[in-house]
């Protein structure tokens, strides 16, 4: 049905060795194979091994159905409402095993269009069909445990060589099918430093507004992936250039100051800090917030503006109240930092558990903005506060200037007043 025969690289023709594949993944693949099923390493794992990068995880593809997989492994659980998967658990590690899928034919789809997506995700197929339903050629390579060979149905090896992101099939068709693929195209391009194939570029230009029709929960998850992979700045900038940013983020406008700040956030993540959603959210909105705060004097007005920015976004993406609240505290903290010391409520503010995190964000902002009260000024105030409140037998704060982490009591204290409540 699809194109010519696959390209098959035997063990001696490619660099992937079994020692690079997780031990538990190998166990799962061997057992499937011994029981007469196909067992392939699929997706990002194969791509990353061929690029000599460390894969985030290994996914296994098989022609065994989820129930057959479950029968083979005592430690196996079937998961996924949308996409039925088998999870084989080894202590804390999970090996994901997916049955090969195919695109359903038009006539097969259920009557109710709302059920199409769910149905389409769960029609089992051949390995070749499974390759063709994937998003990009470089993500559709298989490693077969039976022969230790690589199987390429879609021209992925050639595109890896050319360092190019190419959709499998017509970009317009594949992007219309699932608009999240457009965001993933920009993400992989930034993560791997690959170029986007011209047809994919045109496809994104044409389909960009359709991203607004994607399920908010999926966008929210992909957005956090951008932050985790330290590519929030380049991807959101590219999204803006393709006219995809506003439909992606419910009207969010972006702008140079935002991309500059996001680039600092990406570097912070690269240095080993795990990005929290509230921090990411605050960094998205900090530039428009502080711009809007130019004419603002009181915390009450700043709170109002923070709510105006965050509430529609959080409502659209079903972001929990607690996360929105933390993001708002980070914004308000930056407002206070930029206003400078010596204002009402400062004592309470510098003691608040969220204030050091706010200062981390403000510190990044200081690197990209002009005319700011330097973060160091506040760093010193926070350190002095720390020293004055430390019990005598506690060691003094570290000389690095970083505020030591407070242990015990206060951070977990019950219902502390928020810095917002004091103005
Ligand atoms: P990484 O895990 O490093 O981010 P990955 O390529 O493994 O990259 P996943 O999101 O884990 O990406 O998805 C696993 C595989 O599933 C992909 O490699 C791709 O083949 C397929 N895939 C994921 N999302 C889609 C999609 N929206 N449309 C088609 N195929 C997809
Ligand atoms: Mg993956």
CSV table of C-alpha atoms and ligand atoms in Angstrom, one decimal:
chain,number,residue,atom,x,y,z
A,1,UNK,CA,0.0,0.0,0.0
A,2,UNK,CA,2.8,2.4,0.9
A,3,UNK,CA,5.8,3.1,-1.4
A,4,UNK,CA,8.7,0.8,-2.2
A,5,UNK,CA,10.3,-1.8,-0.1
A,6,UNK,CA,11.9,-0.7,3.2
A,7,UNK,CA,15.6,0.0,3.5
A,8,UNK,CA,17.1,-2.6,5.9
A,9,UNK,CA,20.5,-2.1,7.5
A,10,UNK,CA,21.9,-5.2,8.9
A,11,UNK,CA,23.9,-5.2,12.2
A,12,UNK,CA,27.2,-4.5,10.5
A,13,UNK,CA,25.7,-1.5,8.6
A,14,UNK,CA,24.6,0.6,11.5
A,15,UNK,CA,26.1,1.7,14.9
A,16,UNK,CA,23.3,0.7,17.3
A,17,UNK,CA,24.5,-1.9,19.8
A,18,UNK,CA,22.4,-3.7,22.3
A,19,UNK,CA,24.5,-2.4,25.1
A,20,UNK,CA,23.0,1.0,24.4
A,21,UNK,CA,19.5,-0.2,25.0
A,22,UNK,CA,18.1,-0.4,28.5
A,23,UNK,CA,18.3,-3.8,30.2
A,24,UNK,CA,14.6,-4.0,30.9
A,25,UNK,CA,13.7,-2.9,27.4
A,26,UNK,CA,15.8,-5.7,26.1
A,27,UNK,CA,14.2,-8.2,28.5
A,28,UNK,CA,10.7,-7.2,27.2
A,29,UNK,CA,11.8,-7.4,23.6
A,30,UNK,CA,13.5,-10.8,24.0
A,31,UNK,CA,10.5,-12.3,25.6
A,32,UNK,CA,8.1,-11.0,22.9
A,33,UNK,CA,10.5,-12.4,20.3
A,34,UNK,CA,10.8,-15.8,22.0
A,35,UNK,CA,7.0,-16.0,22.1
A,36,UNK,CA,6.9,-15.6,18.4
A,37,UNK,CA,5.9,-11.9,18.2
A,38,UNK,CA,7.7,-9.1,16.5
A,39,UNK,CA,9.5,-6.8,18.9
A,40,UNK,CA,10.9,-3.5,17.6
A,41,UNK,CA,12.5,-0.5,19.3
A,42,UNK,CA,10.5,2.4,17.8
A,43,UNK,CA,10.3,6.2,17.8
A,44,UNK,CA,12.6,8.6,19.5
A,45,UNK,CA,14.9,5.9,20.9
A,46,UNK,CA,16.1,4.7,17.6
A,47,UNK,CA,16.5,8.3,16.3
A,48,UNK,CA,18.5,9.4,19.3
A,49,UNK,CA,20.8,6.3,19.2
A,50,UNK,CA,21.6,6.9,15.6
A,51,UNK,CA,22.4,10.6,16.4
A,52,UNK,CA,24.6,9.4,19.2
A,53,UNK,CA,22.3,11.1,21.8
A,54,UNK,CA,21.0,9.6,25.0
A,55,UNK,CA,17.4,8.6,24.5
A,56,UNK,CA,14.9,9.9,27.1
A,57,UNK,CA,13.2,6.5,27.0
A,58,UNK,CA,12.8,3.4,24.9
A,59,UNK,CA,9.5,2.5,23.4
A,60,UNK,CA,8.7,-1.0,22.1
A,61,UNK,CA,6.4,-1.8,19.2
A,62,UNK,CA,5.0,-5.2,18.7
A,63,UNK,CA,2.3,-7.2,16.8
A,64,UNK,CA,1.1,-8.7,20.1
A,65,UNK,CA,-2.2,-7.1,21.2
A,66,UNK,CA,-2.2,-5.3,24.5
A,67,UNK,CA,-4.0,-8.3,26.1
A,68,UNK,CA,-1.4,-10.7,24.7
A,69,UNK,CA,1.4,-8.5,26.1
A,70,UNK,CA,-0.4,-8.5,29.5
A,71,UNK,CA,-0.5,-12.4,29.5
A,72,UNK,CA,3.3,-12.5,28.9
A,73,UNK,CA,4.3,-10.2,31.8
A,74,UNK,CA,3.2,-10.5,35.4
A,75,UNK,CA,4.3,-6.9,35.9
A,76,UNK,CA,2.2,-5.6,33.1
A,77,UNK,CA,-0.6,-3.0,33.2
A,78,UNK,CA,-2.8,-1.7,30.4
A,79,UNK,CA,-3.0,2.0,30.4
A,80,UNK,CA,-4.2,4.9,28.3
A,81,UNK,CA,-7.8,5.9,27.5
A,82,UNK,CA,-6.9,7.5,24.2
A,83,UNK,CA,-4.1,5.2,23.1
A,84,UNK,CA,-4.2,1.7,24.7
A,85,UNK,CA,-0.7,0.7,25.8
A,86,UNK,CA,1.0,-1.9,27.9
A,87,UNK,CA,3.2,-0.8,30.7
A,88,UNK,CA,5.7,-3.4,31.9
A,89,UNK,CA,7.0,-2.3,35.3
A,90,UNK,CA,10.4,-3.1,36.7
A,91,UNK,CA,10.7,-1.4,40.1
A,92,UNK,CA,10.5,2.3,39.3
A,93,UNK,CA,11.1,1.8,35.6
A,94,UNK,CA,8.4,1.4,33.0
A,95,UNK,CA,8.8,-0.1,29.5
A,96,UNK,CA,6.1,1.0,27.2
A,97,UNK,CA,4.8,-1.5,24.7
A,98,UNK,CA,2.5,-0.4,21.9
A,99,UNK,CA,0.8,-2.6,19.4
A,100,UNK,CA,1.5,-1.6,15.8
A,101,UNK,CA,-1.3,0.7,14.6
A,102,UNK,CA,-2.6,1.9,11.2
A,103,UNK,CA,-4.7,4.7,9.9
A,104,UNK,CA,-8.3,3.6,9.6
A,105,UNK,CA,-10.0,3.8,6.2
A,106,UNK,CA,-12.7,6.5,5.7
A,107,UNK,CA,-15.5,4.0,5.8
A,108,UNK,CA,-14.3,2.3,9.0
A,109,UNK,CA,-14.7,5.4,11.2
A,110,UNK,CA,-17.6,5.5,13.7
A,111,UNK,CA,-20.6,7.7,12.9
A,112,UNK,CA,-20.0,10.3,15.5
A,113,UNK,CA,-17.1,12.5,14.4
A,114,UNK,CA,-16.2,13.1,18.1
A,115,UNK,CA,-15.2,9.4,18.3
A,116,UNK,CA,-13.0,9.5,15.3
A,117,UNK,CA,-9.8,10.5,17.0
A,118,UNK,CA,-10.1,7.8,19.7
A,119,UNK,CA,-11.0,5.2,17.2
A,120,UNK,CA,-8.2,6.1,14.8
A,121,UNK,CA,-5.6,5.8,17.5
A,122,UNK,CA,-6.5,2.2,18.2
A,123,UNK,CA,-6.8,0.3,14.9
A,124,UNK,CA,-4.0,-2.3,14.9
A,125,UNK,CA,-1.9,-2.8,11.8
A,126,UNK,CA,1.4,-4.0,10.3
A,127,UNK,CA,4.8,-2.6,11.1
A,128,UNK,CA,4.8,-0.8,7.8
A,129,UNK,CA,1.4,0.8,8.4
A,130,UNK,CA,2.7,1.7,11.9
A,131,UNK,CA,5.6,3.5,10.4
A,132,UNK,CA,3.4,5.5,8.1
A,133,UNK,CA,1.1,6.8,10.7
A,134,UNK,CA,3.9,8.4,12.7
A,135,UNK,CA,4.6,12.1,12.4
A,136,UNK,CA,8.1,12.6,10.9
A,137,UNK,CA,10.4,10.3,9.0
A,138,UNK,CA,13.2,10.5,11.6
A,139,UNK,CA,10.6,9.3,14.2
A,140,UNK,CA,9.6,6.3,12.3
A,141,UNK,CA,12.7,4.1,12.3
A,142,UNK,CA,12.6,0.6,13.8
A,143,UNK,CA,15.3,-1.6,15.3
A,144,UNK,CA,14.3,-5.2,15.1
A,145,UNK,CA,15.5,-7.4,18.0
A,146,UNK,CA,15.1,-10.6,15.9
A,147,UNK,CA,17.9,-9.6,13.5
A,148,UNK,CA,19.5,-6.5,15.2
A,149,UNK,CA,18.7,-4.6,12.0
A,150,UNK,CA,17.2,-1.2,11.3
A,151,UNK,CA,14.1,-1.0,9.2
A,152,UNK,CA,13.3,2.2,7.4
A,153,UNK,CA,10.0,2.3,5.6
A,154,UNK,CA,9.8,6.1,5.2
A,155,UNK,CA,13.2,7.5,4.2
A,156,UNK,CA,14.1,8.4,7.8
A,157,UNK,CA,17.7,7.4,7.4
A,158,UNK,CA,18.2,9.8,4.5
A,159,UNK,CA,16.6,12.6,6.5
A,160,UNK,CA,18.7,11.9,9.6
A,161,UNK,CA,21.7,12.1,7.3
A,162,UNK,CA,20.5,15.4,5.9
A,163,UNK,CA,19.5,16.7,9.3
A,164,UNK,CA,16.0,17.4,8.1
A,165,UNK,CA,12.5,17.2,9.6
A,166,UNK,CA,10.1,15.9,7.0
A,167,UNK,CA,6.5,14.8,7.5
A,168,UNK,CA,5.4,11.4,6.4
A,169,UNK,CA,3.0,12.1,3.6
A,170,UNK,CA,1.6,15.5,2.6
A,171,UNK,CA,2.3,18.1,5.3
A,172,UNK,CA,-1.1,19.8,4.9
A,173,UNK,CA,-2.9,16.4,5.3
A,174,UNK,CA,-0.9,15.3,8.3
A,175,UNK,CA,-1.1,18.7,10.0
A,176,UNK,CA,-4.8,18.9,9.5
A,177,UNK,CA,-5.2,15.4,10.9
A,178,UNK,CA,-3.4,16.5,14.1
A,179,UNK,CA,-2.3,20.1,14.3
A,180,UNK,CA,-0.1,19.4,17.4
A,181,UNK,CA,2.4,17.9,14.8
A,182,UNK,CA,3.2,21.5,13.7
A,183,UNK,CA,4.4,22.3,17.2
A,184,UNK,CA,6.3,19.1,17.4
A,185,UNK,CA,8.0,19.9,14.0
A,186,UNK,CA,9.3,23.2,15.5
A,187,UNK,CA,10.3,21.4,18.7
A,188,UNK,CA,12.4,18.7,17.1
A,189,UNK,CA,13.9,21.2,14.7
A,190,UNK,CA,15.1,23.2,17.7
A,191,UNK,CA,16.1,20.3,19.9
A,192,UNK,CA,18.1,18.5,17.2
A,193,UNK,CA,19.3,21.6,15.3
A,194,UNK,CA,17.6,20.2,12.2
A,195,UNK,CA,16.1,22.2,9.3
A,196,UNK,CA,12.5,22.0,8.5
A,197,UNK,CA,11.8,20.6,5.0
A,198,UNK,CA,10.4,23.4,2.8
A,199,UNK,CA,7.2,21.5,2.2
A,200,UNK,CA,6.7,21.2,6.0
A,201,UNK,CA,7.4,24.9,6.3
A,202,UNK,CA,4.7,25.7,3.8
A,203,UNK,CA,2.4,23.3,5.5
A,204,UNK,CA,2.8,25.1,8.8
A,205,UNK,CA,2.3,28.5,7.2
A,206,UNK,CA,-1.0,27.2,5.7
A,207,UNK,CA,-2.3,25.3,8.7
A,208,UNK,CA,-1.0,27.4,11.6
A,209,UNK,CA,-4.5,28.7,12.7
A,210,UNK,CA,-5.7,25.1,13.0
A,211,UNK,CA,-3.5,24.7,16.1
A,212,UNK,CA,-6.3,26.4,18.0
A,213,UNK,CA,-8.5,23.3,17.4
A,214,UNK,CA,-6.1,21.0,19.2
A,215,UNK,CA,-7.1,19.7,22.7
A,216,UNK,CA,-5.8,22.3,25.2
A,217,UNK,CA,-4.5,19.5,27.4
A,218,UNK,CA,-2.2,18.3,24.7
A,219,UNK,CA,-1.0,21.8,23.9
A,220,UNK,CA,-0.3,22.3,27.6
A,221,UNK,CA,1.7,19.1,27.8
A,222,UNK,CA,3.7,19.9,24.6
A,223,UNK,CA,4.4,23.4,25.9
A,224,UNK,CA,5.9,22.0,29.1
A,225,UNK,CA,7.9,19.7,26.9
A,226,UNK,CA,9.4,22.8,25.2
A,227,UNK,CA,10.5,24.1,28.6
A,228,UNK,CA,11.8,20.7,29.7
A,229,UNK,CA,13.9,20.4,26.6
A,230,UNK,CA,15.2,23.9,26.9
A,231,UNK,CA,13.8,25.1,23.6
A,232,UNK,CA,10.9,27.3,24.7
A,233,UNK,CA,12.5,30.5,23.4
A,234,UNK,CA,13.4,29.3,19.8
A,235,UNK,CA,10.2,27.3,19.4
A,236,UNK,CA,7.8,30.1,20.5
A,237,UNK,CA,9.7,32.6,18.4
A,238,UNK,CA,9.4,30.3,15.4
A,239,UNK,CA,5.7,29.7,16.2
A,240,UNK,CA,5.2,33.5,16.1
A,241,UNK,CA,7.0,33.7,12.8
A,242,UNK,CA,4.6,31.1,11.3
A,243,UNK,CA,1.6,32.9,12.7
A,244,UNK,CA,1.0,30.0,15.1
A,245,UNK,CA,1.6,31.6,18.5
A,246,UNK,CA,-1.6,33.5,19.0
A,247,UNK,CA,-3.8,30.5,18.1
A,248,UNK,CA,-1.5,28.2,20.1
A,249,UNK,CA,-1.7,30.1,23.3
A,250,UNK,CA,-5.2,31.6,23.3
A,251,UNK,CA,-4.2,35.0,21.9
A,252,UNK,CA,-0.7,35.3,23.5
A,253,UNK,CA,1.4,37.8,21.6
A,254,UNK,CA,5.0,37.0,22.4
A,255,UNK,CA,7.6,39.7,21.7
A,256,UNK,CA,11.3,40.2,21.8
A,257,UNK,CA,11.5,40.8,25.6
A,258,UNK,CA,9.6,37.6,26.2
A,259,UNK,CA,11.8,35.5,23.9
A,260,UNK,CA,14.9,37.0,25.6
A,261,UNK,CA,13.6,36.0,29.0
A,262,UNK,CA,12.5,32.6,27.8
A,263,UNK,CA,16.0,32.1,26.5
A,264,UNK,CA,17.3,32.8,30.0
A,265,UNK,CA,14.8,30.3,31.4
A,266,UNK,CA,16.0,27.7,28.9
A,267,UNK,CA,19.6,28.3,30.1
A,268,UNK,CA,18.5,27.9,33.7
A,269,UNK,CA,17.0,24.5,32.8
A,270,UNK,CA,20.2,23.6,30.9
A,271,UNK,CA,22.1,24.2,34.1
A,272,UNK,CA,20.0,21.5,35.8
A,273,UNK,CA,17.0,23.3,37.3
A,274,UNK,CA,13.8,21.4,36.7
A,275,UNK,CA,11.2,23.9,35.3
A,276,UNK,CA,8.0,24.1,37.3
A,277,UNK,CA,4.8,25.0,35.5
A,278,UNK,CA,4.1,28.1,37.6
A,279,UNK,CA,7.6,29.4,36.9
A,280,UNK,CA,7.2,28.8,33.1
A,281,UNK,CA,3.8,30.5,33.2
A,282,UNK,CA,5.1,33.5,35.0
A,283,UNK,CA,8.0,33.8,32.6
A,284,UNK,CA,5.6,33.8,29.6
A,285,UNK,CA,3.7,36.7,31.1
A,286,UNK,CA,6.3,38.7,32.9
A,287,UNK,CA,7.2,41.0,30.0
A,288,UNK,CA,3.6,42.1,29.2
A,289,UNK,CA,2.9,42.2,32.9
A,290,UNK,CA,5.8,44.6,33.8
A,291,UNK,CA,5.1,46.7,30.7
A,292,UNK,CA,1.5,47.0,31.9
A,293,UNK,CA,2.7,47.8,35.4
A,294,UNK,CA,4.6,51.0,34.2
A,295,UNK,CA,1.7,53.2,35.2
A,296,UNK,CA,0.7,51.2,38.3
A,297,UNK,CA,1.5,52.1,41.9
A,298,UNK,CA,-0.4,49.7,44.1
A,299,UNK,CA,-0.2,46.0,44.6
A,300,UNK,CA,-4.0,45.9,44.2
A,301,UNK,CA,-3.7,47.2,40.6
A,302,UNK,CA,-0.8,44.9,39.9
A,303,UNK,CA,-2.9,42.0,41.1
A,304,UNK,CA,-5.7,43.0,38.9
A,305,UNK,CA,-3.4,43.1,35.9
A,306,UNK,CA,-1.8,39.7,36.7
A,307,UNK,CA,-5.3,38.2,36.9
A,308,UNK,CA,-6.2,39.7,33.6
A,309,UNK,CA,-3.2,38.0,32.0
A,310,UNK,CA,-3.3,34.7,33.8
A,311,UNK,CA,-6.9,33.9,34.3
A,312,UNK,CA,-8.0,33.5,30.6
A,313,UNK,CA,-4.9,31.4,29.9
A,314,UNK,CA,-5.3,29.2,32.9
A,315,UNK,CA,-9.0,28.7,32.3
A,316,UNK,CA,-8.4,27.7,28.6
A,317,UNK,CA,-5.7,25.2,29.6
A,318,UNK,CA,-7.5,24.0,32.7
A,319,UNK,CA,-4.5,24.9,34.8
A,320,UNK,CA,-5.2,24.3,38.5
A,321,UNK,CA,-5.9,27.2,40.7
A,322,UNK,CA,-2.9,26.5,42.9
A,323,UNK,CA,-0.5,26.8,39.9
A,324,UNK,CA,-2.1,30.0,38.7
A,325,UNK,CA,-1.8,31.4,42.2
A,326,UNK,CA,1.9,30.6,42.4
A,327,UNK,CA,2.5,32.2,39.0
A,328,UNK,CA,0.7,35.3,40.1
A,329,UNK,CA,2.8,35.5,43.2
A,330,UNK,CA,5.9,35.3,41.1
A,331,UNK,CA,4.7,38.2,38.9
A,332,UNK,CA,3.7,40.3,41.9
A,333,UNK,CA,7.1,39.6,43.5
A,334,UNK,CA,8.8,40.9,40.3
A,335,UNK,CA,6.6,44.0,40.5
A,336,UNK,CA,7.8,44.6,44.0
A,337,UNK,CA,11.4,44.0,43.1
A,338,UNK,CA,11.3,46.4,40.2
A,339,UNK,CA,9.6,49.0,42.4
A,340,UNK,CA,12.6,48.9,44.6
A,341,UNK,CA,13.1,48.5,48.4
A,342,UNK,CA,11.6,50.6,51.1
A,343,UNK,CA,8.0,50.1,50.3
A,344,UNK,CA,5.2,49.2,52.7
A,345,UNK,CA,4.9,45.5,53.5
A,346,UNK,CA,8.5,44.8,52.7
A,347,UNK,CA,9.2,42.9,55.9
A,348,UNK,CA,6.5,40.4,55.3
A,349,UNK,CA,7.4,40.2,51.6
A,350,UNK,CA,11.1,39.3,52.2
A,351,UNK,CA,10.0,36.5,54.6
A,352,UNK,CA,7.5,35.0,52.3
A,353,UNK,CA,8.5,31.5,51.1
A,354,UNK,CA,7.8,32.3,47.4
A,355,UNK,CA,10.0,35.4,47.4
A,356,UNK,CA,13.4,33.7,46.7
A,357,UNK,CA,11.8,31.9,43.7
A,358,UNK,CA,10.4,35.3,42.6
A,359,UNK,CA,13.9,36.7,42.9
A,360,UNK,CA,15.2,33.9,40.7
A,361,UNK,CA,12.8,35.0,38.0
A,362,UNK,CA,13.6,38.6,38.5
A,363,UNK,CA,17.3,37.9,38.3
A,364,UNK,CA,16.7,36.4,34.8
A,365,UNK,CA,14.6,39.5,33.9
A,366,UNK,CA,17.5,41.8,34.9
A,367,UNK,CA,19.7,40.2,32.4
A,368,UNK,CA,17.4,41.1,29.5
A,369,UNK,CA,15.8,44.3,30.7
A,370,UNK,CA,17.2,47.8,31.1
A,371,UNK,CA,16.5,50.3,33.9
A,372,UNK,CA,15.8,47.8,36.6
A,373,UNK,CA,16.5,47.8,40.3
A,374,UNK,CA,19.4,45.2,40.3
A,375,UNK,CA,18.6,41.8,41.6
A,376,UNK,CA,21.7,42.0,43.8
A,377,UNK,CA,20.1,44.7,45.9
A,378,UNK,CA,17.3,42.4,46.8
A,379,UNK,CA,19.6,39.5,47.2
A,380,UNK,CA,21.4,41.4,49.9
A,381,UNK,CA,18.1,42.4,51.6
A,382,UNK,CA,17.0,38.7,51.6
A,383,UNK,CA,20.3,37.6,53.0
A,384,UNK,CA,20.2,40.2,55.8
A,385,UNK,CA,16.7,39.1,56.7
A,386,UNK,CA,17.8,35.5,56.7
A,387,UNK,CA,20.7,36.3,59.1
A,388,UNK,CA,18.6,38.4,61.4
A,389,UNK,CA,15.9,35.7,61.7
A,390,UNK,CA,18.3,32.7,62.0
A,391,UNK,CA,18.5,31.2,65.5
A,392,UNK,CA,21.9,31.8,67.1
A,393,UNK,CA,23.0,28.2,66.9
A,394,UNK,CA,22.3,28.0,63.1
A,395,UNK,CA,25.3,28.3,60.8
A,396,UNK,CA,25.4,31.6,58.9
A,397,UNK,CA,24.1,31.7,55.3
A,398,UNK,CA,26.5,30.4,52.7
A,399,UNK,CA,29.1,32.9,51.4
A,400,UNK,CA,28.0,32.3,47.7
A,401,UNK,CA,25.3,34.8,48.3
A,402,UNK,CA,22.6,32.2,47.6
A,403,UNK,CA,19.9,32.0,50.2
A,404,UNK,CA,20.2,28.7,51.9
A,405,UNK,CA,17.2,26.4,51.7
A,406,UNK,CA,15.1,26.7,54.7
A,407,UNK,CA,14.3,23.4,56.3
A,408,UNK,CA,11.3,22.4,58.3
A,409,UNK,CA,8.7,24.7,59.8
A,410,UNK,CA,8.1,27.9,57.9
A,411,UNK,CA,7.9,26.6,54.3
A,412,UNK,CA,5.3,24.0,55.3
A,413,UNK,CA,3.6,26.4,57.8
A,414,UNK,CA,-0.1,26.5,57.6
A,415,UNK,CA,-1.9,29.3,55.9
A,416,UNK,CA,0.7,32.0,55.8
A,417,UNK,CA,-0.4,35.3,54.6
A,418,UNK,CA,0.5,35.9,51.0
A,419,UNK,CA,2.6,38.9,50.0
A,420,UNK,CA,-0.3,40.0,47.9
A,421,UNK,CA,-2.5,40.6,50.9
A,422,UNK,CA,-0.2,43.3,52.3
A,423,UNK,CA,0.3,46.4,50.2
B,1,LIG,P1,11.1,12.4,22.9
B,1,LIG,O1,10.5,11.3,23.7
B,1,LIG,O2,12.6,12.4,22.9
B,1,LIG,O3,10.5,13.7,23.1
B,1,LIG,P2,9.9,10.9,20.8
B,1,LIG,O4,10.1,10.9,19.3
B,1,LIG,O5,10.0,9.6,21.5
B,1,LIG,O6,10.8,12.1,21.4
B,1,LIG,P3,7.2,11.0,21.8
B,1,LIG,O7,6.3,12.1,22.0
B,1,LIG,O8,7.7,10.2,23.0
B,1,LIG,O9,8.4,11.5,20.9
B,1,LIG,O10,6.4,10.0,20.8
B,1,LIG,C1,6.9,8.7,20.5
B,1,LIG,C2,6.7,8.4,19.0
B,1,LIG,O11,5.3,8.4,18.7
B,1,LIG,C3,7.3,9.5,18.1
B,1,LIG,O12,8.7,9.2,17.8
B,1,LIG,C4,6.4,9.4,16.8
B,1,LIG,O13,6.9,8.3,16.0
B,1,LIG,C5,5.1,9.0,17.4
B,1,LIG,N1,4.2,10.2,17.6
B,1,LIG,C6,4.2,11.0,18.7
B,1,LIG,N2,3.3,12.0,18.6
B,1,LIG,C7,2.8,11.8,17.3
B,1,LIG,C8,1.8,12.5,16.6
B,1,LIG,N3,1.1,13.6,17.1
B,1,LIG,N4,1.5,12.0,15.4
B,1,LIG,C9,2.1,10.9,14.9
B,1,LIG,N5,3.0,10.3,15.5
B,1,LIG,C10,3.4,10.7,16.7
B,2,LIG,MG1,9.7,9.3,23.6
